[in-house]
Amino acid sequence: MSRVAPITRTAAATVNDATERSLATLRMRFDQARAQTLALTDGLSAEDCALQSMPDASPTRWHLAHTTWFFEVFVLERFEPGFQPFHPGFRMLFNSYYNGVGDKHLRAERGLVSRPGLADVLAYRENVEARLRGLLQAPPVDAAAQVALTEMIELGVNHEQQHQELLLTDLKHLFSRNPLLPAYRQGWPSVPVHPSPAGWLACPGGLIDAGASTASFAFDNERPAHRVYLEPFELSLRPISCGEVIAFIEDGGYRRPELWLSLGWDTVQQCGWEAPLYWQSQPAGERSGGSKVGRWQTFTLRGVVDISPQAPAVHLSHYEADAIARWQGARLPTEFEWEQMAQQVAVEGNLLESGLYQPTEALAAPPPGLPTQMFGDVWEWTQSAYLPYPGYRAAAGAIGEYNGKFMSQQMVLRGGSCATPRSHLRATYRNFFPPQARWQFSGARLARDLK
Amino acid sequence: MSRVAPITRTAAATVNDATERSLATLRMRFDQARAQTLALTDGLSAEDCALQSMPDASPTRWHLAHTTWFFEVFVLERFEPGFQPFHPGFRMLFNSYYNGVGDKHLRAERGLVSRPGLADVLAYRENVEARLRGLLQAPPVDAAAQVALTEMIELGVNHEQQHQELLLTDLKHLFSRNPLLPAYRQGWPSVPVHPSPAGWLACPGGLIDAGASTASFAFDNERPAHRVYLEPFELSLRPISCGEVIAFIEDGGYRRPELWLSLGWDTVQQCGWEAPLYWQSQPAGERSGGSKVGRWQTFTLRGVVDISPQAPAVHLSHYEADAIARWQGARLPTEFEWEQMAQQVAVEGNLLESGLYQPTEALAAPPPGLPTQMFGDVWEWTQSAYLPYPGYRAAAGAIGEYNGKFMSQQMVLRGGSCATPRSHLRATYRNFFPPQARWQFSGARLARDLK
Amino acid sequence: MSRVAPITRTAAATVNDATERSLATLRMRFDQARAQTLALTDGLSAEDCALQSMPDASPTRWHLAHTTWFFEVFVLERFEPGFQPFHPGFRMLFNSYYNGVGDKHLRAERGLVSRPGLADVLAYRENVEARLRGLLQAPPVDAAAQVALTEMIELGVNHEQQHQELLLTDLKHLFSRNPLLPAYRQGWPSVPVHPSPAGWLACPGGLIDAGASTASFAFDNERPAHRVYLEPFELSLRPISCGEVIAFIEDGGYRRPELWLSLGWDTVQQCGWEAPLYWQSQPAGERSGGSKVGRWQTFTLRGVVDISPQAPAVHLSHYEADAIARWQGARLPTEFEWEQMAQQVAVEGNLLESGLYQPTEALAAPPPGLPTQMFGDVWEWTQSAYLPYPGYRAAAGAIGEYNGKFMSQQMVLRGGSCATPRSHLRATYRNFFPPQARWQFSGARLARDLK
Amino acid sequence: MSRVAPITRTAAATVNDATERSLATLRMRFDQARAQTLALTDGLSAEDCALQSMPDASPTRWHLAHTTWFFEVFVLERFEPGFQPFHPGFRMLFNSYYNGVGDKHLRAERGLVSRPGLADVLAYRENVEARLRGLLQAPPVDAAAQVALTEMIELGVNHEQQHQELLLTDLKHLFSRNPLLPAYRQGWPSVPVHPSPAGWLACPGGLIDAGASTASFAFDNERPAHRVYLEPFELSLRPISCGEVIAFIEDGGYRRPELWLSLGWDTVQQCGWEAPLYWQSQPAGERSGGSKVGRWQTFTLRGVVDISPQAPAVHLSHYEADAIARWQGARLPTEFEWEQMAQQVAVEGNLLESGLYQPTEALAAPPPGLPTQMFGDVWEWTQSAYLPYPGYRAAAGAIGEYNGKFMSQQMVLRGGSCATPRSHLRATYRNFFPPQARWQFSGARLARDLK
């Protein structure tokens, strides 16, 4: 009944909400998110934070500044009495894509800005944080304004979490372009892992509920909740593994057009793809034991490591995921098939908090009769284009640009990855990227028709 | 025994089918389609037929050859005893995109081939036609083979009809790039027209049937029939008109990013779009009566003419259609919303047979309580990405490449245009193009949520 | 009083000149050149004449029209009483690059024009020719005007001859892009050939005269005559042969950066060059006798033929010529070194009139103590950039754009080719192309320092 | 025994040379050059030193490393007993373009390397400097080896000086791409300036000596000394001024194709040039006094300043310099005309040591009867293509790649700029850039024929 995001439509609905999640909780969430971002930059130099490796990726320093800009422009500017900008040039410089806010710096040129430097941006963060905490100490007395404020801060916290993941994937891409292949973190945390059993889980389909219906936070693109009719299908118990990708490669998968969507095949040829992103083939002579599997290594945030055949495959484009599925006589699930299954599973797994920053085997023993690793490890490409749900309408003003205008030429991914904060996820969460994108922690899970 | 898809679902259905539409009917359909194609080239010079104006468009002569190639490779090569190719080089030269058939000539280089010339290609057409008629006179005695043959010829006829439309849109694009702006046809046929009333038609939604369920011909991408749940909505009685586009332009529509999808806005800026394709603005001094409407003219297959505000807008990209809808507080329909309405309307309208080759007002008085111009005039962009229906599986072999591999990064259009043969259409028909494409006869119709 | 450049230097000279080369001679030259152009199109279809294979090349029909346009705009428009254009659109449509004449059609879009067709362009040619002959029958009575008229026609004849060569090289390129590799001419004329002896010819250098000093026709870029100081050098007796190129290839020449200019090496890698343009390597199995030489074939205007090791190498870029020279411990000559030698040799050789349209061994026995094949066979790349001679000044008005504005980023070639009309050449003639161009009949001759 | 080029021509000369410029002098030169480079980085942050603004420009940190690499690879690796590289990865990472040394990192990707950071590179500099000083304390006893060592160090010092200039021009470009337009230096040094008188200086021409003939250091591209014949000409007393450029702009110079070389006009249109690089036009309302001159400002290493009409114009491409010359009825000088005049003038002017980093009026009163500002302020584009002198031969091995392989498609500039160290220059010095390059301190001086 309450339809809300991203800001909230009616004061009535949101007052409940604001009451529930008290200001104290919000303050904690805010502090935690901001600290989490900073913690991710531990050990990085000013230069690590300044460079941009491709137009799709942004410098770490830009992420630090832009997440701050979001709070400054969408919270302080609206709610702080006597608001003055921290720096008059930042409004344009750290605007990502909000035309409603005014001019913006070109995305592809974020790596051309050496000043403000890292120290300046950290000062910017501190300043805006302090003022935001002040606002949370003395919120507007008007109930509707208070609701609007807390909602916008909640959105800002979720926005910050999204950029935590991007900060890691962008940094990984940058380090991969350095011929010396530096490691972001040294050594691996020791975690117990469990084999993920192969197999399928059937679902009878029918008319199901999809999308976010609760009052708790969800992005506007997860709403409104609505009904979808599903044909019977089955879903793989686990994501596509590296071992399956190796078998695909060895079966000539990257050279067989019949396995690919037409644009996928064009991309394979134009980009010379022969394996997932960051994979590198080891010359025969240097392989341990001459094993075929030993042929492959991959660059990670901890440097170059041998591929583990049991681990979920990652850094796949939608095109590769689709081709690997076809090669196995299967297909990718729709986002609604995925969501239907995910509703039965807890939001747990190899998420940002594991500190691995790389997919691995299941961290917990697989639940009987349920799929494993639905959350964490890898974002799972679906067969669904990223389109508005029935009745979707973007919010008015600049904040309406958050999600809606990107509903073209992208595919939906579900489930989060090893770089997603746990509190950021839920079964209805929709991530989206163009089908050729590979630098995210993206993999897939197979589905099959049951008719 | 049954090898059927993409054309029909069950052997049982097809045997009936083959019986019904007797060989005689098929021969007639074949002859008619082949003659129709040739008739479209009346008055064209060898040079008109040879040039290619962009990678997306093909020379007329290539269309003449490729439609023949389709029958040669998919029918004669499979069914003609002692088959010999007309010319050993043609198999590669006129292969459009079937990797399963072997090498193919690059699409972007179809305009680099002066030999075989038009006369050679016409001889090729005659040769293959004669042999195909021979085959239809003496079809295989084996029932399954006969079904397979007739199905493949049926597919070839529908394929030929698709290229009739492309021949016209490609030629229009070519002529538009000639600074002398030659006309394909002189003068306009005189046809009575009827005003299309504005207004909306409501639909309660619910669980509906979608896709092709009958035994008669449909492309594989229209199958399987399946159920879809629709929320209540309303659909505009008529397509977006040129007058509405003029109002959009005058309201600054092409300069307001908030009206556009993000990629659409990028395209507007990169391509410098200020109006639909082929529109040209007349300097103030030369306008009749100084009227604002008189400002706009457009290039047609009959040369440059004044824009008629009542006529359906054409040569819109999906992005423009989407932005114009948003500007009107509406949206584009999904393909299922459109299909649900179209099921109630006869396949009639301003189609290829009208000989206008340009959208116009309604040729017949609008039926009370029903939308007008659902078929003909302009292909109508929908909000639906071109994706497989639940249970879709492409046919085995090269013919499976016909539709399935293009299910990525394209949007569905429905309803046919002034360049579509009437017998080629039906309510379940799915056309598809990338969202930035404008050289087809593409327009749109508005929809709105009813909740 | 008469201002005449770019054609002759002094009024005195030109009056003599105009007297000498009587109008009768000019009429004959004009008729001959026009007929020669048409003869080159024998056997070509309308489609052969319509297509454009790359922005650098033009359709045959465009050459036919543009050479006519030159006479219409620069002669008829200036000298014909009551001049009316043949077609008002042609002034723009067939303008190549003369900004002073007004708008021009984009070079890269010459292949998008199907109308006017070949028949229309032939009618255009006849019309303008008839009017030009009329003008030559009744020239202006004023002496200066008569001089100006005849000079401009002389320029137009030379312009026509330049396009005869381009017509052939552009057509060759077009046919080479057709997968069926059609031949322009069938069979080879039988001509006796003589081996070209290897060896060097020394020149002491010193202060020499360069450039065109005589009153007879020369382009403005050959003037003024001026002095140049040469160091002692020697020149190869014959052009680089195909055999030398094969040896270069087999020595890894196309894979060794140390042999190349930096931009040349970039080009080799970007374009994937492994041999001269039009060369194709025959798989080992299909070679006659397994010989290494038999490995190479080339596409010619008479179809694909085996490479003759003794023939001059052709379709070399400047970069390849330079690298092959360096590989042989030599260099390319400067244009003045070349000219100094060429002054001693008659303008004879394998020129357009031989009808071979392909370089070959020497047609006449090599003159003792002189280099062979200085004229004809292949244009010879020099080490000289195409720059103005001291005192050069382009003519006023549009005709001044003929040569001067191209004096940037091109290299000088000397000597003419198997596609150059004999009467078009002389020792001071400067041709010019960018260093990466390969589709002309371009080769080279080695030089060495003698100190 | 003598292996010397590109540095000196004969062993005899070099032995003298080595004696003259004693090791002590060389040590001083080395220390001075290295300190000078570091001084230029005063006040720069690690981030300022890390970014790359375009493929043509390099990060400051890269310049710091590459100049060190040059000494490590070409001096230490050859002459240091028991040589060990500072870091095994640096040999590839900081190789600019020497194929003879092995792999190299892509130029366009120098901005993708965050590690080694600035501190690491400074440590690299110190390490190599210390080892080089050690070598200079204990040079090889073998005389030839000692000569080779000192010559190579001399080359390295000159190489370092070249990069000092590039460091500044690359940094200026980077800062110009930052929307906040940061200044490299605050405030302007106070220097007295003198008006540069307009006028011309005649030269009778004749057979002159060109190129470097002395034993002192000169690059190989300045050798061999040789004779050149010049026609009589005159040279402008001063470089083209900003005032002249403003007049050119106001006369429509950037919109008149007849003033431009053809490729120059193409560039103007493609790049949308309307003024020299870094110039920005001030809206009418904001101009002081509404003066036309006040319309223009420019970005400098000290931020945005008003254009001074008397100052030499800078950041011109060759194409702009050529068009401005043509507009004034003049032309650019050849490099030999320029050199002939420059031989009469002392190497003094607004050079790196002035600390202005921007061209200005003459720092000293103009010498009577001599041109001003031949050295310093702006590199002066000539009409000469960058080509080898007669008898030029590049040195063997990787060091031969220093200059020779770039002798294609570039134009010669002479005289040095406000960013060139004084001790780096001489009258025979040849700089070279492609004609469209604008980010160097490049201007020009006019010449005219005197016949």
mmCIF file with all atom_site columns, C-alpha atoms in Angstrom, chain D residues 27-88:
data_model
loop_
_atom_site.group_PDB
_atom_site.id
_atom_site.type_symbol
_atom_site.label_atom_id
_atom_site.label_alt_id
_atom_site.label_comp_id
_atom_site.label_asym_id
_atom_site.label_entity_id
_atom_site.label_seq_id
_atom_site.pdbx_PDB_ins_code
_atom_site.Cartn_x
_atom_site.Cartn_y
_atom_site.Cartn_z
_atom_site.occupancy
_atom_site.B_iso_or_equiv
_atom_site.pdbx_formal_charge
_atom_site.auth_seq_id
_atom_site.auth_comp_id
_atom_site.auth_asym_id
_atom_site.auth_atom_id
_atom_site.pdbx_PDB_model_num
ATOM 1  C CA . ARG D 1 27 ? 79.913 16.663 -13.436 1.00 0.00 ? 27 ARG D CA 1
ATOM 2  C CA . MET D 1 28 ? 78.790 20.205 -12.912 1.00 0.00 ? 28 MET D CA 1
ATOM 3  C CA . ARG D 1 29 ? 76.571 20.159 -15.978 1.00 0.00 ? 29 ARG D CA 1
ATOM 4  C CA . PHE D 1 30 ? 75.087 16.874 -14.824 1.00 0.00 ? 30 PHE D CA 1
ATOM 5  C CA . ASP D 1 31 ? 74.403 18.078 -11.281 1.00 0.00 ? 31 ASP D CA 1
ATOM 6  C CA . GLN D 1 32 ? 72.954 21.311 -12.529 1.00 0.00 ? 32 GLN D CA 1
ATOM 7  C CA . ALA D 1 33 ? 70.606 19.642 -14.987 1.00 0.00 ? 33 ALA D CA 1
ATOM 8  C CA . ARG D 1 34 ? 69.385 17.117 -12.466 1.00 0.00 ? 34 ARG D CA 1
ATOM 9  C CA . ALA D 1 35 ? 68.805 19.808 -9.862  1.00 0.00 ? 35 ALA D CA 1
ATOM 10 C CA . GLN D 1 36 ? 67.040 21.990 -12.397 1.00 0.00 ? 36 GLN D CA 1
ATOM 11 C CA . THR D 1 37 ? 64.549 19.225 -13.152 1.00 0.00 ? 37 THR D CA 1
ATOM 12 C CA . LEU D 1 38 ? 63.771 18.729 -9.493  1.00 0.00 ? 38 LEU D CA 1
ATOM 13 C CA . ALA D 1 39 ? 63.421 22.457 -8.924  1.00 0.00 ? 39 ALA D CA 1
ATOM 14 C CA . LEU D 1 40 ? 60.706 22.539 -11.540 1.00 0.00 ? 40 LEU D CA 1
ATOM 15 C CA . THR D 1 41 ? 58.650 20.136 -9.428  1.00 0.00 ? 41 THR D CA 1
ATOM 16 C CA . ASP D 1 42 ? 58.717 22.383 -6.357  1.00 0.00 ? 42 ASP D CA 1
ATOM 17 C CA . GLY D 1 43 ? 55.228 22.775 -5.013  1.00 0.00 ? 43 GLY D CA 1
ATOM 18 C CA . LEU D 1 44 ? 53.757 19.943 -7.067  1.00 0.00 ? 44 LEU D CA 1
ATOM 19 C CA . SER D 1 45 ? 51.784 17.236 -5.292  1.00 0.00 ? 45 SER D CA 1
ATOM 20 C CA . ALA D 1 46 ? 52.178 13.533 -5.955  1.00 0.00 ? 46 ALA D CA 1
ATOM 21 C CA . GLU D 1 47 ? 48.894 13.732 -7.842  1.00 0.00 ? 47 GLU D CA 1
ATOM 22 C CA . ASP D 1 48 ? 50.021 16.646 -10.010 1.00 0.00 ? 48 ASP D CA 1
ATOM 23 C CA . CYS D 1 49 ? 52.974 14.461 -10.996 1.00 0.00 ? 49 CYS D CA 1
ATOM 24 C CA . ALA D 1 50 ? 50.904 11.360 -11.770 1.00 0.00 ? 50 ALA D CA 1
ATOM 25 C CA . LEU D 1 51 ? 48.273 12.375 -14.305 1.00 0.00 ? 51 LEU D CA 1
ATOM 26 C CA . GLN D 1 52 ? 48.394 12.327 -18.090 1.00 0.00 ? 52 GLN D CA 1
ATOM 27 C CA . SER D 1 53 ? 46.085 14.664 -19.976 1.00 0.00 ? 53 SER D CA 1
ATOM 28 C CA . MET D 1 54 ? 46.510 13.299 -23.506 1.00 0.00 ? 54 MET D CA 1
ATOM 29 C CA . PRO D 1 55 ? 48.584 10.678 -25.329 1.00 0.00 ? 55 PRO D CA 1
ATOM 30 C CA . ASP D 1 56 ? 51.046 13.346 -26.516 1.00 0.00 ? 56 ASP D CA 1
ATOM 31 C CA . ALA D 1 57 ? 51.777 14.500 -22.976 1.00 0.00 ? 57 ALA D CA 1
ATOM 32 C CA . SER D 1 58 ? 53.382 12.576 -20.131 1.00 0.00 ? 58 SER D CA 1
ATOM 33 C CA . PRO D 1 59 ? 53.021 12.764 -16.359 1.00 0.00 ? 59 PRO D CA 1
ATOM 34 C CA . THR D 1 60 ? 55.661 14.768 -14.513 1.00 0.00 ? 60 THR D CA 1
ATOM 35 C CA . ARG D 1 61 ? 56.606 11.657 -12.585 1.00 0.00 ? 61 ARG D CA 1
ATOM 36 C CA . TRP D 1 62 ? 57.204 9.842  -15.843 1.00 0.00 ? 62 TRP D CA 1
ATOM 37 C CA . HIS D 1 63 ? 59.575 12.587 -16.969 1.00 0.00 ? 63 HIS D CA 1
ATOM 38 C CA . LEU D 1 64 ? 61.424 12.276 -13.658 1.00 0.00 ? 64 LEU D CA 1
ATOM 39 C CA . ALA D 1 65 ? 61.754 8.542  -14.132 1.00 0.00 ? 65 ALA D CA 1
ATOM 40 C CA . HIS D 1 66 ? 62.456 8.432  -17.856 1.00 0.00 ? 66 HIS D CA 1
ATOM 41 C CA . THR D 1 67 ? 65.338 10.920 -17.720 1.00 0.00 ? 67 THR D CA 1
ATOM 42 C CA . THR D 1 68 ? 66.808 8.703  -15.016 1.00 0.00 ? 68 THR D CA 1
ATOM 43 C CA . TRP D 1 69 ? 66.141 5.598  -17.064 1.00 0.00 ? 69 TRP D CA 1
ATOM 44 C CA . PHE D 1 70 ? 68.107 7.144  -19.910 1.00 0.00 ? 70 PHE D CA 1
ATOM 45 C CA . PHE D 1 71 ? 71.207 7.384  -17.721 1.00 0.00 ? 71 PHE D CA 1
ATOM 46 C CA . GLU D 1 72 ? 70.632 3.935  -16.242 1.00 0.00 ? 72 GLU D CA 1
ATOM 47 C CA . VAL D 1 73 ? 70.190 2.143  -19.581 1.00 0.00 ? 73 VAL D CA 1
ATOM 48 C CA . PHE D 1 74 ? 72.548 4.060  -21.828 1.00 0.00 ? 74 PHE D CA 1
ATOM 49 C CA . VAL D 1 75 ? 75.300 4.857  -19.289 1.00 0.00 ? 75 VAL D CA 1
ATOM 50 C CA . LEU D 1 76 ? 75.224 2.594  -16.227 1.00 0.00 ? 76 LEU D CA 1
ATOM 51 C CA . GLU D 1 77 ? 74.233 -0.533 -18.104 1.00 0.00 ? 77 GLU D CA 1
ATOM 52 C CA . ARG D 1 78 ? 77.127 -0.037 -20.511 1.00 0.00 ? 78 ARG D CA 1
ATOM 53 C CA . PHE D 1 79 ? 79.822 1.373  -18.279 1.00 0.00 ? 79 PHE D CA 1
ATOM 54 C CA . GLU D 1 80 ? 79.157 0.413  -14.670 1.00 0.00 ? 80 GLU D CA 1
ATOM 55 C CA . PRO D 1 81 ? 81.059 -2.701 -13.586 1.00 0.00 ? 81 PRO D CA 1
ATOM 56 C CA . GLY D 1 82 ? 78.717 -5.314 -12.177 1.00 0.00 ? 82 GLY D CA 1
ATOM 57 C CA . PHE D 1 83 ? 75.656 -3.326 -13.206 1.00 0.00 ? 83 PHE D CA 1
ATOM 58 C CA . GLN D 1 84 ? 72.368 -4.343 -11.581 1.00 0.00 ? 84 GLN D CA 1
ATOM 59 C CA . PRO D 1 85 ? 69.122 -2.603 -12.472 1.00 0.00 ? 85 PRO D CA 1
ATOM 60 C CA . PHE D 1 86 ? 67.460 -0.529 -9.762  1.00 0.00 ? 86 PHE D CA 1
ATOM 61 C CA . HIS D 1 87 ? 64.179 -2.387 -10.423 1.00 0.00 ? 87 HIS D CA 1
ATOM 62 C CA . PRO D 1 88 ? 63.756 -5.128 -13.025 1.00 0.00 ? 88 PRO D CA 1
#
